[in-house]
Coordinates of C-alpha atoms and ligand atoms in Angstrom, one line a residue:
Chain A
M27 CA -51.7 73.2 34.9
A28 CA -55.2 71.8 35.1
D29 CA -54.6 69.9 31.9
V30 CA -51.4 68.4 33.2
S31 CA -53.1 67.0 36.3
K32 CA -55.8 65.5 34.2
L33 CA -53.3 63.8 32.0
S34 CA -51.4 62.3 34.9
S35 CA -54.6 61.0 36.5
T36 CA -55.5 59.1 33.3
T37 CA -52.0 57.6 33.1
T38 CA -52.1 56.3 36.7
A39 CA -55.4 54.5 36.1
P40 CA -55.2 50.7 36.0
A41 CA -53.2 49.7 32.9
P42 CA -55.6 47.2 31.2
L43 CA -58.6 49.5 31.5
S44 CA -56.8 52.5 30.1
R45 CA -55.5 50.5 27.2
W46 CA -59.0 49.5 26.4
K47 CA -60.1 53.1 26.7
M48 CA -57.4 54.2 24.3
R49 CA -58.5 51.6 21.7
L50 CA -62.1 52.6 22.1
I51 CA -61.3 56.3 21.6
R52 CA -59.2 55.5 18.5
R53 CA -61.5 53.0 17.0
P54 CA -65.1 53.4 18.4
E55 CA -66.4 51.2 15.6
I56 CA -65.2 48.0 17.4
V57 CA -68.0 48.6 19.8
L58 CA -70.5 50.5 17.6
S59 CA -70.6 47.7 15.0
P60 CA -71.8 45.0 17.4
I61 CA -74.2 47.4 19.0
L62 CA -75.7 48.1 15.6
L63 CA -76.1 44.4 14.9
V64 CA -77.8 43.7 18.2
T65 CA -80.1 46.7 17.8
V66 CA -81.2 45.7 14.3
L67 CA -81.7 42.0 15.3
G68 CA -83.6 43.2 18.4
L69 CA -85.9 45.5 16.4
W70 CA -86.4 42.6 13.9
E71 CA -87.4 40.1 16.6
G72 CA -89.5 42.7 18.4
G73 CA -91.2 44.0 15.3
V74 CA -92.1 40.5 14.1
R75 CA -93.6 39.6 17.5
F76 CA -95.4 42.9 17.9
F77 CA -97.0 43.0 14.4
D78 CA -97.6 39.3 14.4
V79 CA -95.9 38.8 11.0
P80 CA -96.5 35.3 9.7
S81 CA -93.3 33.3 9.9
Y82 CA -93.3 32.2 6.3
M83 CA -93.2 35.9 5.4
L84 CA -90.5 37.0 7.8
P85 CA -89.4 34.6 10.5
R86 CA -88.2 35.6 14.0
V87 CA -84.5 36.0 14.5
S88 CA -84.7 33.4 17.2
T89 CA -86.4 30.9 14.8
I90 CA -83.6 31.4 12.3
I91 CA -81.0 30.8 14.9
Y92 CA -82.8 27.7 16.0
G93 CA -83.0 26.5 12.4
L94 CA -79.2 27.0 12.2
Y95 CA -78.8 24.9 15.3
Q96 CA -81.1 22.2 13.9
G97 CA -79.2 22.1 10.6
F98 CA -75.9 21.4 12.3
A99 CA -77.3 19.2 15.1
I100 CA -78.3 16.5 12.6
S101 CA -75.9 13.7 11.6
I102 CA -73.2 14.8 9.3
F103 CA -74.3 12.3 6.6
S104 CA -78.0 13.4 6.7
R105 CA -79.3 14.7 3.4
G106 CA -81.3 17.2 5.2
G107 CA -78.5 18.6 7.3
Y108 CA -76.0 21.5 6.7
W109 CA -72.9 19.3 7.1
L110 CA -73.3 17.2 4.0
N111 CA -75.0 19.9 1.9
G112 CA -72.4 22.5 3.0
A113 CA -69.6 20.1 2.2
V114 CA -70.9 19.5 -1.3
T115 CA -71.3 23.3 -1.9
L116 CA -67.9 24.0 -0.5
A117 CA -66.3 21.4 -2.6
E118 CA -67.9 22.9 -5.7
V119 CA -66.8 26.3 -4.7
L120 CA -63.2 25.4 -3.9
L121 CA -62.7 23.1 -6.9
G122 CA -64.2 25.6 -9.4
F123 CA -62.3 28.5 -7.8
V124 CA -59.0 26.7 -8.0
I125 CA -59.5 25.4 -11.6
G126 CA -61.1 28.5 -12.9
S127 CA -58.6 30.9 -11.4
A128 CA -55.7 28.7 -12.6
I129 CA -56.9 28.6 -16.1
G130 CA -57.7 32.3 -16.1
L131 CA -54.3 33.1 -14.8
V132 CA -52.4 31.0 -17.2
L133 CA -54.4 32.0 -20.2
G134 CA -54.3 35.7 -19.1
I135 CA -50.6 35.6 -18.8
F136 CA -50.2 33.9 -22.2
I137 CA -52.5 36.2 -24.0
S138 CA -51.0 39.4 -22.6
Q139 CA -47.5 38.4 -23.6
I140 CA -48.4 38.3 -27.3
R141 CA -49.6 41.7 -28.4
L142 CA -51.4 40.5 -31.5
L143 CA -53.3 37.8 -29.7
D144 CA -54.3 40.3 -27.0
A145 CA -55.6 42.7 -29.6
T146 CA -57.4 40.0 -31.5
L147 CA -59.2 38.5 -28.6
R148 CA -59.9 41.7 -26.6
P149 CA -63.3 42.5 -28.3
Y150 CA -64.6 39.0 -27.7
I151 CA -63.5 39.0 -24.1
V152 CA -65.2 42.4 -23.6
A153 CA -68.3 41.1 -25.2
F154 CA -68.3 38.0 -23.0
Q155 CA -67.8 40.1 -19.9
C156 CA -71.1 41.8 -20.6
L157 CA -73.0 38.6 -20.8
P158 CA -74.5 37.6 -17.5
K159 CA -72.8 34.2 -17.3
V160 CA -75.3 32.7 -14.8
A161 CA -77.8 32.9 -17.7
I162 CA -76.2 29.8 -19.3
A163 CA -76.4 27.8 -16.1
P164 CA -79.4 25.7 -17.5
I165 CA -77.3 24.8 -20.6
I166 CA -74.4 23.8 -18.4
V167 CA -76.6 21.6 -16.3
M168 CA -78.0 20.0 -19.4
W169 CA -74.5 19.3 -20.7
F170 CA -72.9 18.1 -17.5
G171 CA -75.8 16.6 -15.6
Y172 CA -77.2 16.9 -12.1
D173 CA -74.2 15.7 -10.1
I174 CA -71.4 17.9 -8.8
T175 CA -69.6 18.3 -12.2
S176 CA -72.0 20.8 -13.7
K177 CA -71.7 23.0 -10.6
V178 CA -67.9 22.8 -10.7
V179 CA -68.0 23.8 -14.4
M180 CA -70.3 26.7 -13.6
V181 CA -68.0 28.0 -10.8
T182 CA -64.9 27.4 -13.0
M183 CA -66.5 29.6 -15.7
L184 CA -67.4 32.4 -13.3
C185 CA -63.9 32.4 -11.7
F186 CA -62.1 32.2 -15.0
F187 CA -63.1 35.6 -16.3
P188 CA -62.1 37.9 -13.5
L189 CA -58.6 36.3 -13.5
L190 CA -58.3 36.5 -17.3
V191 CA -59.4 40.1 -17.5
N192 CA -57.5 41.3 -14.5
C193 CA -54.4 39.5 -15.8
M194 CA -54.7 41.3 -19.2
V195 CA -55.2 44.6 -17.5
G196 CA -52.4 44.0 -15.0
F197 CA -49.8 43.1 -17.6
R198 CA -50.9 46.0 -19.8
S199 CA -50.4 48.5 -17.0
V200 CA -46.9 47.5 -16.1
D201 CA -44.8 50.6 -15.8
T202 CA -42.8 50.8 -19.0
D203 CA -39.9 52.5 -17.2
R204 CA -39.4 49.3 -15.2
I205 CA -39.1 47.3 -18.4
E206 CA -36.8 49.9 -19.9
L207 CA -34.6 49.7 -16.8
L208 CA -34.3 45.9 -17.2
R209 CA -33.7 46.2 -21.0
S210 CA -30.9 48.7 -20.4
L211 CA -29.2 46.0 -18.4
S212 CA -29.6 43.6 -21.3
A213 CA -32.1 41.4 -19.5
T214 CA -33.7 38.5 -21.3
P215 CA -37.5 38.4 -21.8
S216 CA -37.9 35.8 -19.1
Q217 CA -35.9 37.9 -16.6
I218 CA -38.1 40.9 -17.5
F219 CA -41.2 38.7 -16.9
W220 CA -40.2 37.3 -13.6
K221 CA -38.4 40.3 -12.1
V222 CA -40.8 43.1 -13.2
K223 CA -43.9 42.2 -15.1
F224 CA -45.3 39.4 -12.9
P225 CA -44.7 41.2 -9.6
S226 CA -46.1 44.4 -11.0
A227 CA -49.3 42.6 -12.2
L228 CA -49.8 40.8 -8.9
P229 CA -52.1 43.4 -7.3
F230 CA -54.4 43.0 -10.3
I231 CA -54.3 39.2 -10.0
F232 CA -55.2 39.4 -6.3
A233 CA -58.1 41.8 -7.1
G234 CA -59.2 39.2 -9.6
L235 CA -59.1 36.4 -7.0
D236 CA -61.2 38.6 -4.6
I237 CA -63.9 38.9 -7.2
A238 CA -63.6 35.2 -8.2
A239 CA -64.2 34.2 -4.6
V240 CA -67.5 36.0 -4.5
F241 CA -68.5 34.7 -7.9
A242 CA -67.7 31.2 -6.9
I243 CA -70.4 31.0 -4.3
V244 CA -72.9 32.7 -6.6
G245 CA -72.1 30.1 -9.3
A246 CA -72.4 27.1 -7.1
I247 CA -75.8 28.3 -5.7
V248 CA -77.2 29.2 -9.1
G249 CA -76.1 25.9 -10.5
E250 CA -77.7 24.1 -7.6
F251 CA -80.9 26.0 -8.1
V252 CA -81.1 24.9 -11.7
G253 CA -80.5 21.2 -11.0
A254 CA -78.7 19.3 -8.4
Q255 CA -79.2 16.5 -5.9
L256 CA -77.2 17.9 -2.9
G257 CA -75.9 21.3 -1.8
L258 CA -77.1 24.3 0.2
G259 CA -78.8 25.7 -2.9
V260 CA -80.9 22.5 -3.2
Q261 CA -81.7 22.9 0.5
I262 CA -82.9 26.5 0.1
L263 CA -85.2 25.3 -2.7
S264 CA -86.7 22.5 -0.7
M265 CA -87.1 24.7 2.4
N266 CA -88.9 27.3 0.3
A267 CA -91.2 24.6 -1.1
Q268 CA -92.1 23.8 2.5
M269 CA -92.5 27.5 3.4
D270 CA -89.7 27.0 5.8
T271 CA -88.4 30.6 5.4
A272 CA -86.5 30.5 8.7
G273 CA -84.6 27.5 7.3
S274 CA -83.8 29.4 4.1
F275 CA -82.5 32.3 6.1
S276 CA -80.3 30.1 8.2
V277 CA -78.8 28.5 5.0
C278 CA -78.0 32.0 3.8
I279 CA -76.1 32.6 7.0
V280 CA -74.0 29.5 6.4
L281 CA -73.3 30.8 2.8
A282 CA -72.3 34.2 4.2
V283 CA -69.9 32.6 6.6
M284 CA -68.4 30.5 3.8
G285 CA -67.9 33.6 1.7
L286 CA -66.3 35.5 4.6
V287 CA -63.9 32.7 5.3
L288 CA -62.9 32.4 1.7
N289 CA -62.5 36.2 1.3
Y290 CA -60.5 36.4 4.6
S291 CA -58.1 33.6 3.5
I292 CA -57.4 35.4 0.2
R293 CA -56.8 38.7 2.0
A294 CA -54.5 37.0 4.5
V295 CA -52.3 35.7 1.7
Q296 CA -52.6 39.0 -0.1
R297 CA -51.4 41.0 2.9
R298 CA -48.2 38.8 3.0
V299 CA -47.5 38.8 -0.7
L300 CA -48.5 42.4 -1.5
F301 CA -47.1 44.1 1.7
W302 CA -45.5 46.6 -0.6
A303 CA -48.6 47.6 -2.6
P304 CA -50.9 50.5 -1.7
S305 CA -54.0 48.9 -0.3
E306 CA -56.8 50.5 -2.4
A307 CA -58.5 47.8 -4.3
I308 CA -58.2 47.6 -8.1
Q309 CA -61.8 46.9 -9.1
Q310 CA -62.8 45.8 -12.6
P311 CA -66.5 45.8 -13.5
I312 CA -67.2 42.2 -14.4
N313 CA -70.6 40.7 -14.7
V314 CA -71.8 37.7 -12.8
Chain B
M22 CA -22.4 72.3 -43.1
S23 CA -24.3 74.7 -40.9
P24 CA -22.5 77.1 -38.6
E25 CA -23.8 75.2 -35.6
T26 CA -22.2 71.9 -36.5
A27 CA -19.1 73.8 -37.3
T28 CA -18.9 75.1 -33.7
A29 CA -19.5 71.6 -32.5
N30 CA -16.7 70.3 -34.7
N31 CA -14.3 73.0 -33.4
H32 CA -14.7 71.8 -29.9
R33 CA -14.3 68.2 -30.9
A34 CA -11.0 69.1 -32.6
A35 CA -9.3 69.4 -29.3
N36 CA -10.1 65.8 -28.5
D37 CA -9.3 64.3 -31.9
A38 CA -5.8 63.3 -31.0
A39 CA -6.9 60.0 -29.5
P40 CA -10.0 58.1 -31.0
P41 CA -12.9 59.3 -28.9
F42 CA -14.4 56.9 -26.3
I43 CA -17.9 57.7 -27.4
A44 CA -18.3 58.7 -31.0
I45 CA -21.7 60.0 -32.3
R46 CA -21.4 60.4 -36.0
H47 CA -24.2 62.2 -38.0
V48 CA -26.9 60.5 -36.0
G49 CA -30.5 60.9 -37.1
K50 CA -33.6 59.4 -35.6
T51 CA -37.0 59.5 -37.1
F52 CA -40.0 58.1 -35.3
T53 CA -43.0 56.9 -37.1
T54 CA -46.2 57.4 -35.0
L55 CA -49.1 54.9 -35.0
R56 CA -50.9 57.2 -37.4
G57 CA -48.0 57.1 -39.8
D58 CA -46.6 60.6 -39.2
Q59 CA -42.8 61.0 -39.3
I60 CA -41.2 62.8 -36.4
N61 CA -37.6 64.0 -36.8
A62 CA -36.5 63.5 -33.2
L63 CA -32.8 64.0 -34.0
V64 CA -31.1 65.4 -37.0
D65 CA -27.4 65.1 -37.8
I66 CA -26.0 64.9 -34.2
D67 CA -22.3 64.8 -34.4
C68 CA -20.0 64.9 -31.3
A69 CA -17.3 63.0 -29.5
I70 CA -17.0 62.3 -25.8
G71 CA -13.7 61.4 -24.1
E72 CA -13.3 58.7 -21.5
G73 CA -13.8 60.1 -18.0
N74 CA -15.6 63.2 -19.2
F75 CA -18.7 64.7 -17.6
I76 CA -21.0 65.8 -20.4
T77 CA -24.2 67.5 -19.8
I78 CA -27.0 67.9 -22.4
V79 CA -29.4 70.8 -22.0
G80 CA -32.4 71.9 -24.0
P81 CA -36.1 72.4 -23.8
S82 CA -38.6 69.5 -23.8
G83 CA -39.0 67.6 -27.0
C84 CA -35.5 68.4 -28.4
G85 CA -34.5 64.7 -28.3
K86 CA -32.4 64.6 -25.2
S87 CA -33.9 61.4 -23.9
T88 CA -33.9 59.9 -27.4
L89 CA -30.1 60.6 -27.7
L90 CA -29.5 59.0 -24.3
R91 CA -31.6 55.9 -25.2
I92 CA -29.6 55.6 -28.4
L93 CA -26.4 55.6 -26.5
A94 CA -27.8 53.0 -24.2
G95 CA -28.6 50.8 -27.2
L96 CA -32.3 50.8 -26.3
I97 CA -33.5 52.1 -29.6
P98 CA -32.0 51.8 -33.1
I99 CA -30.8 54.9 -35.0
T100 CA -32.2 55.8 -38.4
T101 CA -29.0 57.3 -39.9
G102 CA -25.4 57.7 -38.9
R103 CA -23.3 55.7 -36.5
V104 CA -22.6 55.4 -32.7
E105 CA -19.5 53.9 -31.4
I106 CA -18.4 53.2 -27.9
G107 CA -14.8 52.2 -27.4
G108 CA -14.5 51.6 -31.2
D109 CA -17.5 49.2 -31.4
A110 CA -20.8 50.1 -33.1
V111 CA -23.7 50.2 -30.6
T112 CA -26.3 47.7 -31.7
G113 CA -28.1 46.9 -28.4
P114 CA -27.9 47.3 -24.6
R115 CA -24.3 46.9 -23.3
R116 CA -23.0 45.6 -20.0
D117 CA -20.8 48.5 -19.4
I118 CA -23.5 51.1 -19.2
G119 CA -25.5 52.2 -16.1
M120 CA -28.6 54.2 -16.4
V121 CA -30.4 56.6 -14.0
F122 CA -33.8 57.8 -15.0
Q123 CA -35.9 60.8 -13.9
S124 CA -37.8 58.6 -11.5
S125 CA -35.8 56.3 -9.4
I126 CA -37.7 53.2 -10.6
L127 CA -36.9 51.2 -7.5
L128 CA -39.0 48.0 -7.3
P129 CA -41.3 48.4 -4.3
W130 CA -41.3 44.7 -3.4
R131 CA -37.5 44.7 -2.9
T132 CA -35.5 46.2 -0.1
V133 CA -33.0 49.0 -1.0
L134 CA -30.2 46.5 -0.9
D135 CA -32.0 44.0 -3.2
N136 CA -32.8 46.9 -5.6
V137 CA -29.2 47.9 -5.8
M138 CA -28.3 44.3 -6.4
L139 CA -30.7 43.9 -9.3
P140 CA -28.1 44.4 -12.1
A141 CA -26.0 41.5 -10.6
E142 CA -29.0 39.1 -10.9
I143 CA -29.4 40.1 -14.5
L144 CA -25.7 40.1 -15.5
G145 CA -24.9 36.9 -13.5
I146 CA -22.5 38.5 -11.0
P147 CA -21.9 36.2 -8.0
K148 CA -24.2 37.2 -5.1
A149 CA -21.7 37.5 -2.4
Q150 CA -19.5 39.8 -4.5
A151 CA -22.5 41.9 -5.6
R152 CA -23.6 42.2 -2.0
E153 CA -20.3 43.5 -0.8
R154 CA -20.2 46.0 -3.6
A155 CA -23.8 47.1 -3.1
L156 CA -23.0 47.8 0.6
S157 CA -20.0 49.9 -0.3
L158 CA -21.9 51.8 -3.0
L159 CA -24.7 52.5 -0.5
S160 CA -22.3 54.0 1.9
M161 CA -20.8 56.0 -1.0
V162 CA -24.2 57.5 -1.7
R163 CA -24.6 58.0 2.1
L164 CA -27.4 55.4 2.6
E165 CA -25.7 53.1 5.1
G166 CA -28.3 51.9 7.6
F167 CA -31.1 51.9 5.0
E168 CA -30.2 48.6 3.3
N169 CA -33.2 46.8 4.6
K170 CA -35.7 49.5 4.2
Y171 CA -38.2 49.5 1.4
P172 CA -38.0 52.3 -1.2
Q173 CA -41.4 53.7 -0.1
E174 CA -39.8 54.5 3.3
L175 CA -37.2 56.7 1.7
S176 CA -37.4 60.4 0.7
G177 CA -37.2 61.3 -3.0
G178 CA -33.6 62.3 -2.8
M179 CA -32.6 59.1 -1.0
Q180 CA -34.5 57.0 -3.6
Q181 CA -32.6 58.7 -6.4
R182 CA -29.3 58.1 -4.6
A183 CA -30.2 54.4 -4.3
S184 CA -30.8 54.4 -8.0
I185 CA -27.4 55.9 -8.6
A186 CA -25.9 53.1 -6.5
R187 CA -27.8 50.6 -8.6
A188 CA -26.5 52.1 -11.8
L189 CA -22.9 51.7 -10.6
L190 CA -23.3 48.2 -9.2
H191 CA -21.8 46.3 -12.2
D192 CA -19.0 48.9 -12.4
P193 CA -20.0 50.3 -15.8
K194 CA -17.6 52.6 -17.7
I195 CA -20.5 54.9 -18.7
L196 CA -23.2 56.4 -16.6
L197 CA -26.2 57.8 -18.6
M198 CA -28.5 60.0 -16.5
D199 CA -31.9 61.3 -17.9
E200 CA -33.0 64.3 -15.8
P201 CA -32.1 62.4 -12.6
F202 CA -32.9 65.3 -10.3
G203 CA -35.8 66.8 -12.2
A204 CA -38.3 65.7 -9.7
L205 CA -36.5 67.0 -6.6
D206 CA -36.9 70.3 -4.9
A207 CA -34.2 73.0 -5.5
M208 CA -32.3 72.5 -2.2
T209 CA -32.1 68.7 -2.5
R210 CA -31.2 69.1 -6.1
E211 CA -28.1 71.3 -5.3
Q212 CA -27.1 68.8 -2.7
M213 CA -27.4 66.0 -5.2
N214 CA -25.3 67.9 -7.7
L215 CA -22.5 68.2 -5.2
E216 CA -22.8 64.5 -4.3
L217 CA -22.8 63.5 -8.0
Q218 CA -19.7 65.5 -8.7
R219 CA -18.0 63.8 -5.7
I220 CA -19.1 60.4 -6.9
W221 CA -17.9 61.1 -10.4
Q222 CA -14.5 62.3 -9.3
K223 CA -14.1 59.3 -7.1
S224 CA -15.2 56.7 -9.7
G225 CA -13.7 58.1 -12.8
K226 CA -16.8 57.2 -14.9
T227 CA -17.8 58.8 -18.2
V228 CA -21.0 60.6 -17.4
V229 CA -23.6 61.9 -19.8
L230 CA -26.3 63.8 -17.9
V231 CA -29.5 65.2 -19.4
T232 CA -31.1 68.2 -17.7
H233 CA -33.4 71.1 -18.5
S234 CA -31.7 73.2 -15.9
I235 CA -29.0 75.4 -17.5
S236 CA -27.3 76.1 -14.2
E237 CA -27.2 72.3 -13.4
A238 CA -25.7 71.7 -16.8
V239 CA -23.0 74.3 -16.3
F240 CA -22.3 73.3 -12.7
L241 CA -21.7 69.6 -13.6
G242 CA -20.4 69.5 -17.1
D243 CA -16.9 69.6 -18.6
R244 CA -18.8 70.5 -21.7
V245 CA -22.4 71.4 -22.2
L246 CA -24.2 70.2 -25.3
V247 CA -27.0 72.7 -26.1
M248 CA -29.8 71.2 -28.1
T249 CA -32.8 72.8 -29.8
P250 CA -36.1 71.2 -30.9
R251 CA -38.2 70.8 -34.1
P252 CA -36.2 69.1 -35.4
G253 CA -33.8 68.0 -32.5
R254 CA -30.4 69.4 -33.3
L255 CA -27.1 69.9 -31.5
E256 CA -27.0 73.7 -31.5
T257 CA -23.5 74.0 -30.0
V258 CA -21.1 72.6 -27.5
I259 CA -19.9 74.9 -24.7
P260 CA -16.8 74.0 -22.7
V261 CA -16.9 74.8 -19.0
K262 CA -13.3 75.5 -17.7
I263 CA -14.2 76.0 -14.1
A264 CA -11.8 74.2 -11.7
R265 CA -13.0 71.1 -9.7
P266 CA -14.3 70.4 -7.3
R267 CA -16.9 73.1 -7.9
G268 CA -18.8 74.5 -5.0
L269 CA -22.3 75.9 -4.9
D270 CA -20.9 79.4 -4.2
G271 CA -19.1 79.1 -7.5
M272 CA -22.5 79.7 -9.1
A273 CA -22.2 83.3 -8.1
T274 CA -19.0 84.0 -10.0
P275 CA -19.0 86.0 -13.3
E276 CA -17.5 83.1 -15.1
F277 CA -20.4 80.8 -14.2
G278 CA -22.9 83.6 -14.9
G279 CA -21.3 84.3 -18.3
I280 CA -21.7 80.7 -19.5
T281 CA -25.3 80.3 -18.3
H282 CA -26.1 83.7 -19.9
E283 CA -24.6 82.5 -23.2
I284 CA -26.6 79.3 -23.2
R285 CA -29.8 81.1 -22.3
R286 CA -29.1 83.5 -25.2
L287 CA -28.6 80.6 -27.6
L288 CA -31.9 79.0 -26.6
K289 CA -33.8 82.3 -26.7
Q290 CA -32.4 82.9 -30.2
E291 CA -34.0 79.7 -31.2
G292 CA -37.3 80.9 -29.7
T293 CA -37.5 77.9 -27.4
I294 CA -37.7 79.8 -24.1
E295 CA -39.1 83.1 -23.4
Ligands
ADP410 N1 -41.3 56.2 -29.1 C1 -41.6 57.4 -29.7 N2 -42.5 57.4 -30.7 C2 -42.8 58.5 -31.4 N3 -42.3 59.7 -31.1 C3 -41.4 59.8 -30.1 C4 -41.0 58.6 -29.3 N4 -40.1 59.0 -28.4 C5 -39.9 60.3 -28.5 N5 -40.7 60.8 -29.5 C6 -40.7 62.2 -30.0 O1 -39.4 62.6 -30.2 C7 -39.2 63.9 -29.8 C8 -38.0 64.0 -28.8 O2 -38.5 63.3 -27.6 P1 -37.5 63.2 -26.3 O3 -36.2 62.6 -26.7 O4 -38.3 62.5 -25.3 O5 -37.3 64.7 -25.9 P2 -36.7 65.3 -24.5 O6 -36.2 64.2 -23.7 O7 -35.7 66.3 -25.0 O8 -37.9 66.0 -23.9 C9 -40.5 64.4 -29.2 O9 -41.1 65.2 -30.2 C10 -41.2 63.1 -29.0 O10 -42.6 63.3 -29.1
MG411 MG1 -36.8 63.5 -21.8

């Protein structure tokens, strides 16, 4: 009886509040995560002030945020601001991502349809996967110069491999029963490809895009570190040279946001296209 | 000729008046593995199946049941012998065959209706016509109301019923079923056996159903082909003269028990079950 009265008293509480409570009980992380962030940042700020850490070693949180504000408060055409440099880096990331993924996808599909080609190339692809591809950034900058091209090539190359490899794995793991079913209906190879193989490989292809998105930003920054005139990577280098550690941190925040937005966009498309697939990620170990 | 094939031939004699609808003549199949070993999956299989018959094939794993079915479907070539359907040699997949596999193989990105309509897309059947037929088949397998669900939202038995509807979409003359109810629990399985008998009686198809359940084979079959492994041979063909429609309580009759006992004895003799 006591339980029943308790239950009814909660249901008669004001509707918006009780809905909030319900959400909180079901998913306490929506409050805990921000609390954790604020706590860590607070400890950081307090610790730096209390122990009087020099700002070139570890800047205060408030200084980093101010640096972020300064970077965006400048004219969008200023070479020292985040707008222009951010746009250059973003262009490198997006161009390289699209080109690299497209080439990786097309080549991956092509190779995996021809068994002999697949078997012949596989050892080299595996070997290339083990090579840390950022190591050849200096060579690429030497070949393609200091402007945006070398960075786009760098990003393209980094995005190419996850797509290639995931395509090859994806097409290889298509359920043979599905192919047999189509064959029993006297389907043509192109019908088998479009109706079964390609959709079956899509979860792997999207997993490849997820990885490529992360690699794209790494590739652009490493390329800019090696040699560039504009870009957020260039800005990190010049801020470091001036011991402006807070500035470097604030650029990292810009890069993190860029990565999050890219990742979120891919996942949004993925949720629509792969509504039918179990959500656990298919991860392939691929070296940056 | 071995005594086993002689028995098989005796039973065929009854059907020999008209040329058989499906003729399996001294069929042998040898697989070569990647290591170069030869596996005799089937040796000298000889039997005839009349149009509209319900044939069941029973035998332990590895006796070549699936291989025989895939040969009938034209999915794999034979090594020796000859297979004819309606007087024509089978050389590849045919339009007049529907297949049901052990797993339902529904494509998870398609709704139940779109899955059932898959054969129409491949065989070029007009969409409107296929849709109408798919809906009536779905109601025949008692899945009306589930057209727009995705396969993942259906139980195992419902998925398998949808795959039966798909196999019937292009109105094939022959339905080949490879352990279609093997993955279902015993209760659902009995229910599905009843449903299949009803669907078969209604549609008049020729059905060849593979199973490793002796009672399922006897319950459904006009004749039961008993196969034994290493190498895969047709041990004997056992006619089941129990009247249709057969009910589940018929499984308790002495007649049913006698036939299942006989098959069990044959398989035990071969040392394939203990
Ligand atoms: N593609 C294949 N390559 C090599 N051996 C095969 C192949 N398919 C089947 N076999 C072999 O043929 C025999 C019969 O297999 P199968 O027809 O699947 O038996 P069942 O369906 O009765 O369990 C088995 O020994 C199996 O290993
Ligand atoms: Mg089998």
